[in-house]
Coordinates of C-alpha atoms in Angstrom, one line a residue:
Chain Z
X217 CA -30.8 93.8 168.7
X218 CA -29.3 90.4 167.9
X219 CA -28.8 88.8 164.5
X220 CA -31.6 86.3 165.2
X221 CA -34.1 89.1 165.7
X222 CA -33.0 90.8 162.6
X223 CA -33.6 88.0 160.2
X224 CA -37.3 88.0 161.2
X225 CA -37.9 91.5 160.0
X226 CA -39.3 90.6 156.7
X227 CA -42.8 90.1 158.0
X228 CA -45.5 92.6 157.3
X229 CA -45.5 94.2 160.7
X230 CA -41.7 94.8 160.6
X231 CA -40.5 98.2 159.6
X232 CA -39.5 98.7 156.0
X233 CA -36.6 101.0 157.0
X234 CA -35.0 101.2 160.4
X235 CA -32.4 103.7 161.4
X236 CA -30.9 103.5 164.9
X237 CA -28.4 106.0 166.3
X238 CA -27.1 106.8 162.8
X239 CA -24.2 109.2 162.8
X240 CA -22.2 110.6 159.9
X241 CA -19.4 113.0 159.7
X242 CA -17.8 114.8 156.7
X243 CA -14.4 115.3 158.1
X244 CA -15.1 117.2 161.4
X245 CA -18.6 118.3 160.3
X246 CA -21.2 116.2 162.0
X247 CA -23.8 116.0 159.2
X248 CA -26.1 113.4 160.8
X249 CA -26.4 113.3 164.6
X250 CA -28.0 110.3 166.3
X251 CA -30.8 109.7 163.8
X252 CA -33.5 107.3 164.9
X253 CA -36.2 106.6 162.3
X254 CA -38.6 103.8 161.6
X255 CA -40.6 103.7 158.4
X256 CA -43.5 101.4 158.0
X257 CA -44.4 99.5 154.9
X258 CA -46.2 101.7 152.3
X259 CA -45.7 104.7 154.6
X260 CA -45.2 108.1 152.9
X261 CA -42.7 110.4 154.5
X262 CA -41.7 113.9 153.6
X263 CA -38.5 115.3 155.0
X264 CA -38.0 119.1 155.0
X265 CA -35.6 121.5 156.6
X266 CA -33.1 124.2 155.8
X267 CA -30.3 123.5 153.3
X268 CA -27.4 121.8 154.9
X269 CA -29.6 120.2 157.5
X270 CA -28.6 116.7 156.4
X271 CA -31.9 115.6 154.8
X272 CA -30.4 114.6 151.5
X273 CA -27.6 112.9 153.2
X274 CA -30.1 110.9 155.3
X275 CA -32.0 109.5 152.4
X276 CA -28.7 108.8 150.5
X277 CA -27.6 106.7 153.4
X278 CA -30.6 104.5 152.9
X279 CA -29.3 103.1 149.5
X280 CA -25.7 103.6 150.5
X281 CA -24.8 106.4 148.2
X282 CA -23.3 107.7 151.4
X283 CA -21.8 105.6 154.2
X284 CA -22.8 106.1 157.8
X285 CA -20.1 105.8 160.4
X286 CA -22.0 104.8 163.4
X287 CA -25.4 103.2 164.2
X288 CA -27.4 100.8 162.1
X289 CA -29.5 101.0 159.0
X290 CA -31.7 98.1 158.1
X291 CA -33.7 98.1 154.9
X292 CA -36.4 95.5 154.5
X293 CA -34.5 93.2 156.8
X294 CA -31.0 93.7 155.3
X295 CA -28.5 95.7 157.4
X296 CA -26.3 97.9 155.3
X297 CA -22.6 97.1 156.0
X298 CA -19.5 97.1 153.8
X299 CA -20.7 93.8 152.4
X300 CA -21.2 94.6 148.7
X301 CA -23.8 91.8 148.3
X302 CA -26.0 93.5 151.0
X303 CA -25.6 96.9 149.4
X304 CA -26.6 95.4 146.0
X305 CA -29.6 93.6 147.6
X306 CA -30.8 96.8 149.1
X307 CA -30.3 98.8 145.9
X308 CA -32.3 96.2 143.9
X309 CA -35.3 97.2 146.1
X310 CA -34.8 100.9 146.3
X311 CA -35.5 103.4 143.5
X312 CA -34.0 106.8 143.6
X313 CA -35.0 110.1 141.9
X314 CA -32.3 112.8 142.0
X315 CA -32.5 116.6 142.0
X316 CA -30.7 116.8 138.7
X317 CA -32.4 113.8 137.1
X318 CA -29.1 112.1 136.3
X319 CA -30.4 110.4 133.2
X320 CA -27.8 108.7 131.0
X321 CA -27.3 111.2 128.1
X322 CA -25.8 108.6 125.8
X323 CA -28.8 106.3 126.0
X324 CA -32.3 106.8 124.7
X325 CA -35.2 107.1 127.1
X326 CA -36.0 103.5 126.5
X327 CA -32.5 102.4 127.1
X328 CA -32.3 104.4 130.3
X329 CA -35.4 102.6 131.5
X330 CA -34.5 99.0 130.5
X331 CA -30.9 99.2 131.7
X332 CA -31.4 98.0 135.2
X333 CA -34.2 95.5 134.4
X334 CA -31.9 93.8 131.8
X335 CA -28.6 94.0 133.6
X336 CA -29.6 93.8 137.3
X337 CA -32.9 91.8 137.1
X338 CA -31.7 89.7 134.1
X339 CA -35.1 90.3 132.4
X340 CA -35.4 89.5 128.7
X341 CA -35.1 92.6 126.5
X342 CA -38.7 92.4 125.1
X343 CA -40.2 92.1 128.6
X344 CA -38.0 94.9 129.9
X345 CA -39.3 97.1 127.1
X346 CA -42.9 96.2 127.8
X347 CA -42.4 97.1 131.5
X348 CA -40.6 100.4 130.5
X349 CA -43.5 101.3 128.1
X350 CA -46.0 100.7 130.9
X351 CA -44.2 103.1 133.2
X352 CA -43.6 105.7 130.4
X353 CA -47.4 105.7 130.0
X354 CA -47.9 106.2 133.7
X355 CA -45.7 109.3 133.6
X356 CA -47.5 110.4 130.4
X357 CA -44.6 110.4 127.9
X358 CA -44.7 107.1 126.0
X359 CA -44.1 109.0 122.8
X360 CA -40.6 110.1 123.9
X361 CA -39.2 106.5 124.2
X362 CA -36.9 106.8 121.3
X363 CA -35.4 110.2 122.2
X364 CA -32.3 111.1 124.0
X365 CA -32.6 112.9 127.4
X366 CA -31.0 116.0 126.0
X367 CA -34.0 116.5 123.7
X368 CA -36.5 116.6 126.6
X369 CA -37.6 119.4 128.9
X370 CA -36.6 119.3 132.5
X371 CA -40.0 118.2 133.6
X372 CA -40.1 115.4 131.0
X373 CA -36.6 114.3 132.1
X374 CA -37.6 114.1 135.7
X375 CA -40.7 112.0 134.8
X376 CA -38.4 109.7 132.8
X377 CA -36.2 109.5 135.9
X378 CA -39.2 108.5 138.0
X379 CA -40.2 105.9 135.4
X380 CA -36.6 104.6 135.4
X381 CA -36.6 104.2 139.2
X382 CA -40.0 102.4 139.0
X383 CA -38.8 99.9 136.4
X384 CA -36.9 97.9 138.9
X385 CA -40.2 97.4 140.7
X386 CA -38.9 98.9 144.0
X387 CA -40.3 98.5 147.4
X388 CA -39.0 101.9 148.4
X389 CA -38.8 105.1 146.4
X390 CA -36.4 107.9 147.5
X391 CA -36.9 111.3 146.1
X392 CA -34.1 113.8 146.6
X393 CA -35.6 117.3 146.0
X394 CA -37.2 116.1 142.7
X395 CA -38.6 119.5 141.8
X396 CA -36.0 122.0 143.0
X397 CA -34.0 122.0 139.8
X398 CA -37.1 122.5 137.6
X399 CA -38.5 125.7 136.0
X400 CA -41.6 126.7 137.9
X401 CA -44.0 125.7 135.1
X402 CA -42.7 122.2 135.2
X403 CA -43.0 121.5 138.9
X404 CA -46.7 120.5 138.7
X405 CA -46.3 117.8 136.0
X406 CA -43.7 116.1 138.2
X407 CA -45.7 116.4 141.4
X408 CA -48.8 115.1 139.7
X409 CA -46.9 112.0 138.7
X410 CA -45.7 111.5 142.3
X411 CA -49.1 112.1 143.7
X412 CA -50.6 109.5 141.4
X413 CA -47.8 107.1 142.3
X414 CA -48.7 107.6 146.0
X415 CA -52.4 107.0 145.3
X416 CA -52.1 104.0 143.0
X417 CA -49.3 102.0 144.5
X418 CA -48.2 100.8 147.9
X419 CA -44.6 101.6 147.5
X420 CA -42.9 103.1 150.6
X421 CA -41.9 106.7 149.8
X422 CA -39.4 109.1 151.3
X423 CA -39.4 112.5 149.8
X424 CA -37.1 115.4 150.5
X425 CA -39.0 118.4 149.3
X426 CA -40.1 121.9 150.1
X427 CA -43.4 121.4 148.2
X428 CA -45.7 121.8 151.3
X429 CA -48.9 121.3 149.3
X430 CA -47.6 118.0 148.1
X431 CA -46.5 117.1 151.7
X432 CA -49.9 118.0 153.0
X433 CA -51.8 115.8 150.6
X434 CA -49.5 112.8 150.4
X435 CA -47.4 112.5 153.5
X436 CA -48.4 110.2 156.4
X437 CA -45.7 111.9 158.4
X438 CA -43.6 115.0 158.0
X439 CA -40.1 115.1 159.4
X440 CA -38.3 118.4 160.1
X441 CA -34.5 118.3 160.2
X442 CA -32.0 120.9 161.3
X443 CA -28.3 120.7 162.0
X444 CA -28.2 117.0 161.2
X445 CA -30.9 116.1 163.7
X446 CA -34.6 115.2 163.5
X447 CA -36.1 118.1 165.3
X448 CA -39.8 117.2 165.0
X449 CA -42.0 114.8 163.2
X450 CA -45.8 114.6 163.0
X451 CA -48.8 114.0 160.8
X452 CA -49.2 116.9 158.3
X453 CA -52.3 118.3 160.1
X454 CA -50.5 118.7 163.4
X455 CA -47.1 119.6 161.8
X456 CA -48.5 122.6 160.0
X457 CA -51.1 123.7 162.5
X458 CA -49.2 123.1 165.7
X459 CA -45.5 123.0 165.3
X460 CA -43.8 122.3 168.6
X461 CA -40.3 123.7 168.2
X462 CA -39.2 127.2 167.6
X463 CA -37.0 126.1 164.7
X464 CA -39.9 124.4 163.0
X465 CA -42.1 127.5 163.4
X466 CA -39.4 129.7 162.0
X467 CA -38.8 127.4 159.0
X468 CA -42.5 127.1 158.3
X469 CA -43.0 130.8 158.5
X470 CA -40.1 131.3 156.0
X471 CA -41.3 128.9 153.4
X472 CA -45.0 129.5 153.7
X473 CA -44.7 133.3 153.8
X474 CA -45.2 133.7 150.1
Chain V
X29 CA -49.2 143.3 105.3
X30 CA -46.2 145.7 105.4
X31 CA -42.7 144.5 105.4
X32 CA -42.1 145.8 108.9
X33 CA -44.5 143.3 110.4
X34 CA -42.6 140.4 109.0
X35 CA -40.1 138.7 111.2
X36 CA -36.6 139.7 110.2
X37 CA -35.3 137.2 107.7
X38 CA -31.9 135.7 108.4
X39 CA -29.5 137.3 106.0
X40 CA -28.5 134.8 103.2
X41 CA -25.0 133.6 103.5
X42 CA -22.9 135.0 100.7
X43 CA -22.6 132.6 97.8
X44 CA -21.0 134.9 95.3
X45 CA -17.2 134.2 95.4
X46 CA -16.4 138.0 95.1
X47 CA -18.7 138.8 98.1
X48 CA -17.2 135.9 100.0
X49 CA -13.7 137.1 99.4
X50 CA -14.6 140.7 100.4
X51 CA -16.1 139.4 103.6
X52 CA -13.5 136.8 104.6
X53 CA -10.3 137.9 103.0
X54 CA -10.5 141.7 102.9
X55 CA -12.9 142.4 105.7
X56 CA -10.5 144.8 107.6
X57 CA -6.9 146.0 107.3
X58 CA -5.6 143.1 109.4
X59 CA -7.3 140.6 107.2
X60 CA -5.9 142.4 104.1
X61 CA -2.4 142.2 105.6
X62 CA -2.8 138.5 106.4
X63 CA -4.1 137.7 103.0
X64 CA -1.3 139.5 101.3
X65 CA 1.3 137.8 103.4
X66 CA -0.2 134.4 102.8
X67 CA -0.4 135.0 99.0
X68 CA 3.2 136.3 99.0
X69 CA 4.4 133.2 100.9
X70 CA 2.6 130.8 98.6
X71 CA 3.9 132.7 95.5
X72 CA 7.4 132.4 96.8
X73 CA 7.3 128.7 97.8
X74 CA 4.8 126.9 95.6
X75 CA 6.5 127.3 92.3
X76 CA 9.8 126.2 93.7
X77 CA 8.2 123.3 95.3
X78 CA 6.3 122.4 92.2
X79 CA 9.5 122.7 90.2
X80 CA 11.4 120.4 92.5
X81 CA 8.6 117.8 93.1
X82 CA 7.2 117.6 89.6
X83 CA 8.3 119.9 86.7
X84 CA 12.1 119.2 87.1
X85 CA 11.8 115.9 88.8
X86 CA 13.3 112.7 87.3
X87 CA 11.3 109.6 87.3
X88 CA 13.5 107.2 85.4
X89 CA 17.3 106.9 86.0
X90 CA 19.6 104.1 86.9
X91 CA 21.5 106.0 89.6
X92 CA 21.7 109.4 91.2
X93 CA 24.4 110.7 88.8
X94 CA 22.1 110.1 85.9
X95 CA 19.3 111.8 87.7
X96 CA 21.4 114.9 88.2
X97 CA 22.5 114.9 84.6
X98 CA 18.9 114.9 83.4
X99 CA 17.4 117.5 85.6
X100 CA 17.7 119.5 88.8
X101 CA 14.5 118.4 90.7
X102 CA 13.7 115.5 92.9
X103 CA 15.1 112.1 91.9
X104 CA 12.0 110.0 92.2
X105 CA 13.8 107.3 90.3
X106 CA 15.3 106.6 93.7
X107 CA 11.9 105.7 95.1
X108 CA 11.2 103.6 92.0
X109 CA 14.5 101.7 92.6
X110 CA 14.3 101.5 96.4
X111 CA 10.7 101.3 97.3
X112 CA 10.7 97.6 98.0
X113 CA 13.6 98.0 100.4
X114 CA 11.9 100.9 102.2
X115 CA 8.5 99.2 102.3
X116 CA 9.6 95.7 103.2
X117 CA 13.1 96.1 104.7
X118 CA 15.4 93.2 104.6
X119 CA 12.6 90.7 104.0
X120 CA 13.7 88.1 101.4
X121 CA 13.1 89.7 98.0
X122 CA 11.3 86.8 96.4
X123 CA 9.0 86.5 99.3
X124 CA 7.9 90.1 99.5
X125 CA 4.4 89.3 98.3
X126 CA 3.9 88.0 101.9
X127 CA 4.5 91.4 103.7
X128 CA 2.5 93.1 100.9
X129 CA -0.4 90.8 101.7
X130 CA 0.1 91.5 105.4
X131 CA -0.2 95.3 104.7
X132 CA -3.4 94.7 102.7
X133 CA -4.8 92.4 105.3
X134 CA -4.1 94.9 108.1
X135 CA -5.6 97.8 106.1
X136 CA -8.7 95.6 105.5
X137 CA -9.0 94.8 109.2
X138 CA -8.8 98.4 110.1
X139 CA -11.2 99.3 107.4
X140 CA -13.7 96.7 108.6
X141 CA -13.3 97.8 112.2
X142 CA -14.1 101.4 111.3
X143 CA -17.6 100.4 110.0
X144 CA -20.1 100.5 112.7
X145 CA -22.2 97.6 111.4
X146 CA -19.2 95.4 112.3
X147 CA -19.0 96.6 115.9
X148 CA -20.1 93.4 117.5
X149 CA -18.7 90.4 119.3
X150 CA -17.1 89.1 116.1
X151 CA -14.7 91.9 115.9
X152 CA -12.2 90.7 118.5
X153 CA -12.2 87.1 117.1
X154 CA -11.8 88.5 113.6
X155 CA -8.7 90.5 114.7
X156 CA -7.3 87.4 116.5
X157 CA -7.7 85.4 113.3
X158 CA -6.3 88.3 111.3
X159 CA -3.3 88.6 113.5
X160 CA -2.7 84.9 113.3
X161 CA -2.8 85.1 109.6
X162 CA -0.3 88.0 109.8
X163 CA 2.0 85.8 111.9
X164 CA 1.8 82.9 109.5
X165 CA 2.5 85.1 106.5
X166 CA 5.4 86.9 108.1
X167 CA 7.1 83.9 109.8
X168 CA 6.1 81.2 107.4
X169 CA 7.4 77.8 108.1
X170 CA 4.0 76.3 107.5
X171 CA 1.8 75.7 104.4
X172 CA 4.9 75.5 102.3
X173 CA 6.0 79.0 103.1
X174 CA 9.7 79.4 103.8
X175 CA 10.6 80.4 107.4
X176 CA 11.6 84.1 107.8
X177 CA 13.0 85.0 111.2
X178 CA 11.6 88.2 112.5
X179 CA 15.0 89.9 112.6
X180 CA 14.5 90.2 108.8
X181 CA 11.1 91.8 109.1
X182 CA 11.0 95.4 108.2
X183 CA 9.4 98.4 106.6
X184 CA 5.7 99.2 106.5
X185 CA 4.4 95.8 107.8
X186 CA 6.7 96.1 110.8
X187 CA 5.6 99.6 111.5
X188 CA 2.0 98.6 111.2
X189 CA 2.3 95.5 113.4
X190 CA 4.2 97.5 116.1
X191 CA 1.7 100.4 115.9
X192 CA -1.6 98.4 115.8
X193 CA -0.5 95.9 118.4
X194 CA 0.7 98.8 120.6
X195 CA -2.6 100.5 120.3
X196 CA -4.8 97.5 120.5
X197 CA -3.2 96.1 123.6
X198 CA -2.2 99.5 125.1
X199 CA -5.7 100.9 124.9
X200 CA -7.5 98.4 127.1
X201 CA -4.5 98.4 129.4
X202 CA -4.7 102.2 129.5
X203 CA -8.5 102.1 130.3
X204 CA -7.8 99.6 133.2
X205 CA -5.0 101.9 134.5
X206 CA -7.3 104.9 134.3
X207 CA -9.9 103.1 136.3
X208 CA -7.2 101.8 138.7
X209 CA -6.0 105.3 139.3
X210 CA -9.5 106.2 140.4
X211 CA -10.1 103.0 142.3
X212 CA -11.1 103.1 146.0
X213 CA -8.7 100.2 146.7
X214 CA -5.4 101.8 147.8
X215 CA -3.2 99.0 146.5
X216 CA -4.6 99.2 143.0
X217 CA -4.5 102.9 143.0
X218 CA -0.9 103.0 144.1
X219 CA 0.2 100.5 141.5
X220 CA -1.6 102.4 138.7
X221 CA -0.1 105.7 139.8
X222 CA 3.4 104.3 140.0
X223 CA 3.1 102.6 136.7
X224 CA 1.7 105.6 134.9
X225 CA 4.1 108.1 136.4
X226 CA 7.2 105.9 135.8
X227 CA 6.4 105.2 132.2
X228 CA 5.3 108.7 131.4
X229 CA 8.3 110.2 133.2
X230 CA 10.9 108.6 130.9
X231 CA 11.4 109.3 127.2
X232 CA 10.0 106.6 124.8
X233 CA 13.6 106.2 123.5
X234 CA 14.9 105.2 126.9
X235 CA 12.0 102.9 127.4
X236 CA 12.8 101.1 124.2
X237 CA 16.4 101.0 125.2
X238 CA 15.7 99.6 128.6
X239 CA 13.4 97.0 127.1
X240 CA 16.0 96.0 124.7
X241 CA 19.1 96.1 126.9
X242 CA 17.9 95.8 130.5
X243 CA 15.0 93.3 130.2
X244 CA 17.4 90.5 129.3
X245 CA 19.5 91.2 132.4
X246 CA 16.4 90.9 134.6
X247 CA 15.3 87.6 133.1
X248 CA 16.5 84.3 134.3
X249 CA 19.6 82.8 132.6
X250 CA 18.9 81.2 129.3
X251 CA 15.5 82.8 128.8
X252 CA 15.6 85.0 125.8
X253 CA 12.8 87.3 124.6
X254 CA 13.2 88.3 121.0
X255 CA 14.1 91.8 120.1
X256 CA 10.9 92.6 118.3
X257 CA 8.8 91.4 121.2
X258 CA 10.8 93.5 123.6
X259 CA 10.2 96.6 121.4
X260 CA 6.5 95.7 121.2
X261 CA 6.3 95.4 125.0
X262 CA 8.0 98.8 125.4
X263 CA 5.6 100.4 122.9
X264 CA 2.6 98.9 124.7
X265 CA 3.8 100.1 128.1
X266 CA 4.4 103.6 126.6
X267 CA 1.0 103.7 124.8
X268 CA -0.9 102.5 127.8
X269 CA 0.5 105.1 130.2
X270 CA -0.4 108.0 128.0
X271 CA -3.8 106.6 127.0
X272 CA -4.5 106.0 130.7
X273 CA -4.2 109.7 131.4
X274 CA -6.3 110.7 128.5
X275 CA -9.1 108.3 129.6
X276 CA -8.8 109.5 133.2
X277 CA -9.4 113.1 131.9
X278 CA -12.6 111.8 130.3
X279 CA -13.6 110.0 133.5
X280 CA -13.1 113.1 135.6
X281 CA -15.2 115.2 133.3
X282 CA -18.3 113.1 134.0
X283 CA -20.7 114.5 136.6
X284 CA -20.8 112.6 139.9
X285 CA -24.5 112.1 139.3
X286 CA -23.8 109.6 136.5
X287 CA -22.0 107.4 139.0
X288 CA -24.7 107.8 141.6
X289 CA -27.5 107.0 139.2
X290 CA -25.7 103.9 138.1
X291 CA -25.1 102.9 141.7
X292 CA -28.6 103.6 142.7
X293 CA -29.9 101.3 140.0
X294 CA -27.9 98.5 141.5
X295 CA -25.4 98.0 138.6
X296 CA -22.2 96.3 139.6
X297 CA -18.9 98.1 139.3
X298 CA -18.0 96.6 135.9
X299 CA -21.5 97.1 134.6
X300 CA -21.4 100.7 135.6
X301 CA -18.1 101.3 134.0
X302 CA -18.9 99.4 130.8
X303 CA -22.5 100.7 130.2
X304 CA -22.5 104.1 131.7
X305 CA -19.1 105.6 132.5
X306 CA -16.7 104.5 129.8
X307 CA -19.0 105.1 126.8
X308 CA -19.4 108.7 127.9
X309 CA -15.8 109.2 129.1
X310 CA -14.3 107.8 125.9
X311 CA -16.5 109.8 123.6
X312 CA -15.6 112.9 125.4
X313 CA -11.9 112.1 125.1
X314 CA -12.0 111.1 121.4
X315 CA -9.9 114.2 120.2
X316 CA -7.1 113.6 122.8
X317 CA -7.3 109.8 122.4
X318 CA -6.7 110.1 118.6
X319 CA -4.0 112.6 119.3
X320 CA -2.2 110.1 121.5
X321 CA -2.8 107.2 119.0
X322 CA -1.3 109.3 116.2
X323 CA 1.7 110.0 118.4
X324 CA 2.1 106.3 119.2
X325 CA 1.9 105.5 115.5
X326 CA 4.7 107.9 114.6
X327 CA 6.7 107.0 117.7
X328 CA 7.1 103.4 116.4
X329 CA 9.8 105.0 114.4
X330 CA 11.9 105.2 117.6
X331 CA 12.6 101.5 117.3
X332 CA 15.4 102.7 115.0
X333 CA 17.6 103.0 118.1
X334 CA 17.4 99.3 118.9
X335 CA 18.1 98.4 115.3
X336 CA 14.7 97.2 114.0
X337 CA 14.1 98.0 110.3
X338 CA 10.8 99.7 110.5
X339 CA 9.7 102.1 107.8
X340 CA 12.0 104.9 109.2
X341 CA 15.1 102.7 109.5
X342 CA 14.5 101.1 106.1
X343 CA 14.3 104.6 104.6
X344 CA 17.6 105.4 106.3
X345 CA 19.1 102.1 105.0
X346 CA 18.0 102.9 101.5
X347 CA 20.1 106.0 101.2
X348 CA 23.3 104.4 102.3
X349 CA 23.7 102.9 98.8
X350 CA 26.6 104.8 97.1
X351 CA 24.8 104.7 93.8
X352 CA 22.0 106.8 95.3
X353 CA 24.0 109.0 97.6
X354 CA 22.2 112.3 98.3
X355 CA 18.7 110.9 98.0
X356 CA 17.8 111.5 101.6
X357 CA 15.1 114.1 100.9
X358 CA 13.3 111.8 98.4
X359 CA 13.5 108.9 100.8
X360 CA 12.1 110.9 103.8
X361 CA 9.5 112.6 101.7
X362 CA 8.3 109.2 100.6
X363 CA 7.9 107.7 104.1
X364 CA 6.5 111.0 105.4
X365 CA 3.8 110.6 102.8
X366 CA 3.1 107.1 104.1
X367 CA 3.0 108.2 107.7
X368 CA 0.8 111.1 106.7
X369 CA -1.8 109.0 105.0
X370 CA -2.2 106.9 108.1
X371 CA -2.4 109.8 110.5
X372 CA -4.6 111.8 108.3
X373 CA -7.0 108.9 108.1
X374 CA -7.1 108.6 111.9
X375 CA -7.7 112.2 112.3
X376 CA -10.6 112.3 109.7
X377 CA -12.1 109.1 111.1
X378 CA -12.2 110.5 114.6
X379 CA -13.8 113.7 113.3
X380 CA -16.5 111.6 111.7
X381 CA -17.2 109.6 114.9
X382 CA -17.4 112.9 116.8
X383 CA -19.9 114.3 114.4
X384 CA -22.0 111.1 114.4
X385 CA -22.1 110.9 118.2
X386 CA -23.0 114.5 118.4
X387 CA -25.8 114.1 115.9
X388 CA -27.1 111.1 117.6
X389 CA -27.5 112.6 121.0
X390 CA -28.5 116.1 119.9
X391 CA -30.3 115.7 116.6
X392 CA -32.6 118.7 116.7

């Protein structure tokens, strides 16, 4: 595709995220093999697969926490290259939620939330705090605004992390196994927040998770990865009821067995 | 309700001194042995020390012979006689109110800087103005003050100027070097590594010596940097290399997720370092930072070898006087006490910061 074509990708019909022949190696280990993926605006995608299959690496390439070595990644019309300005432009539109929350422990919840709006979006402090409060209410913990992350439970921390990512008003939300570091009793409160986000907003979501109930009710499409490849992708109904590949069947049988 | 149903109450900590002693000093045979040894040691040394320092000390005498005639203890009359030489070096006697004012000014600046309410953007300008005032007072030549060349500066103000400037310039430089050593840019990383390893790999004494003797050789003909400035540069180099490694230790102890979260939010490199990474890395490294700063403070005394009259050298100079021959101990105890006050303050202050940071982030 030429540069001229690329610049026109901001229209509504153009994909939000486009990956073409993306390859990545860690040393000799081929972690992503020839990934092709097109994500539409407001689409909800769940990526699952065994550990080490490259699913986290894949979504971390989308906001350039990892660099790909071959192929193209275009996010909302901006191709990710070594150009720092393009990387910054993409990161301004992409929110990310990590497995281990990665809140800033030396800042209060409010300061965690207003950091990017104030420093990246150059928003006045009062306005940033109002936005932060709005999102804290959406994740049901406005009363924790003045506390430090260390004083919150895991589930509360992850909800703060989701609010923090939403505060930059992203077009895309990436979730990297958001519930797998949580104690079981806290998984639901986080999934509920994510569900509500999917219902009430039109943000594009890509979520790496093994929560198949969540996938079934939220995902437009489920992608199964193994050995750095996209093995199979389908709408939830088909994906769960009629998996095509042996590896998908095996994986589903393992995680749905109990 | 019976007692058994109540949750077990936490045993009250012993408040009675006798109980406390039984628990902490005579808890088991080993503790008894240690306690006896310590008490024996104190009993042997304290009375002698007290005798020397106070009971048999002489506070007024006109020279060391009179001291010895009066009593057998310390001759503090020496300090009474020589304190101005030790504190202010060879600074003109009649003008010594100026270095005294400088000491007070520097102590005040440090005092203000230690109060959190003053941690704002006025602090750096305040220090610049303060240091300018220090320069005016020490050099003079303006406002009717007579000019005093810096070869005559000495004693405590010289030590404080060397130490504070060394720390104040060495610290940011050290932070930059630490970041440079972890940079993804190979040139910057290489420069940082070579700098740190070179400076850290040679003794501070040889660094001072090189700055004093070799720097003039490397400079173009006719260009002359003054001796004090050369010593100051050497101390800054020395402090920055050590501080860089301390800061790097703090940087490395931060989880990778902190960097990733900052990146994902779209913060620039410098925003990330300033807002997320350094505040955490520096507060983790407070104990070793202060350790290094204390070392730097005391190592200013090494400027003796290039002939600057800092506190240490002034103390040495004071005991050369034949009238006070044999007063070395008094002289060194006097300056040791001064060094101790400064270092002890640094240590206590760093502990209070640590406690406050800890309380802030984990109040429970």
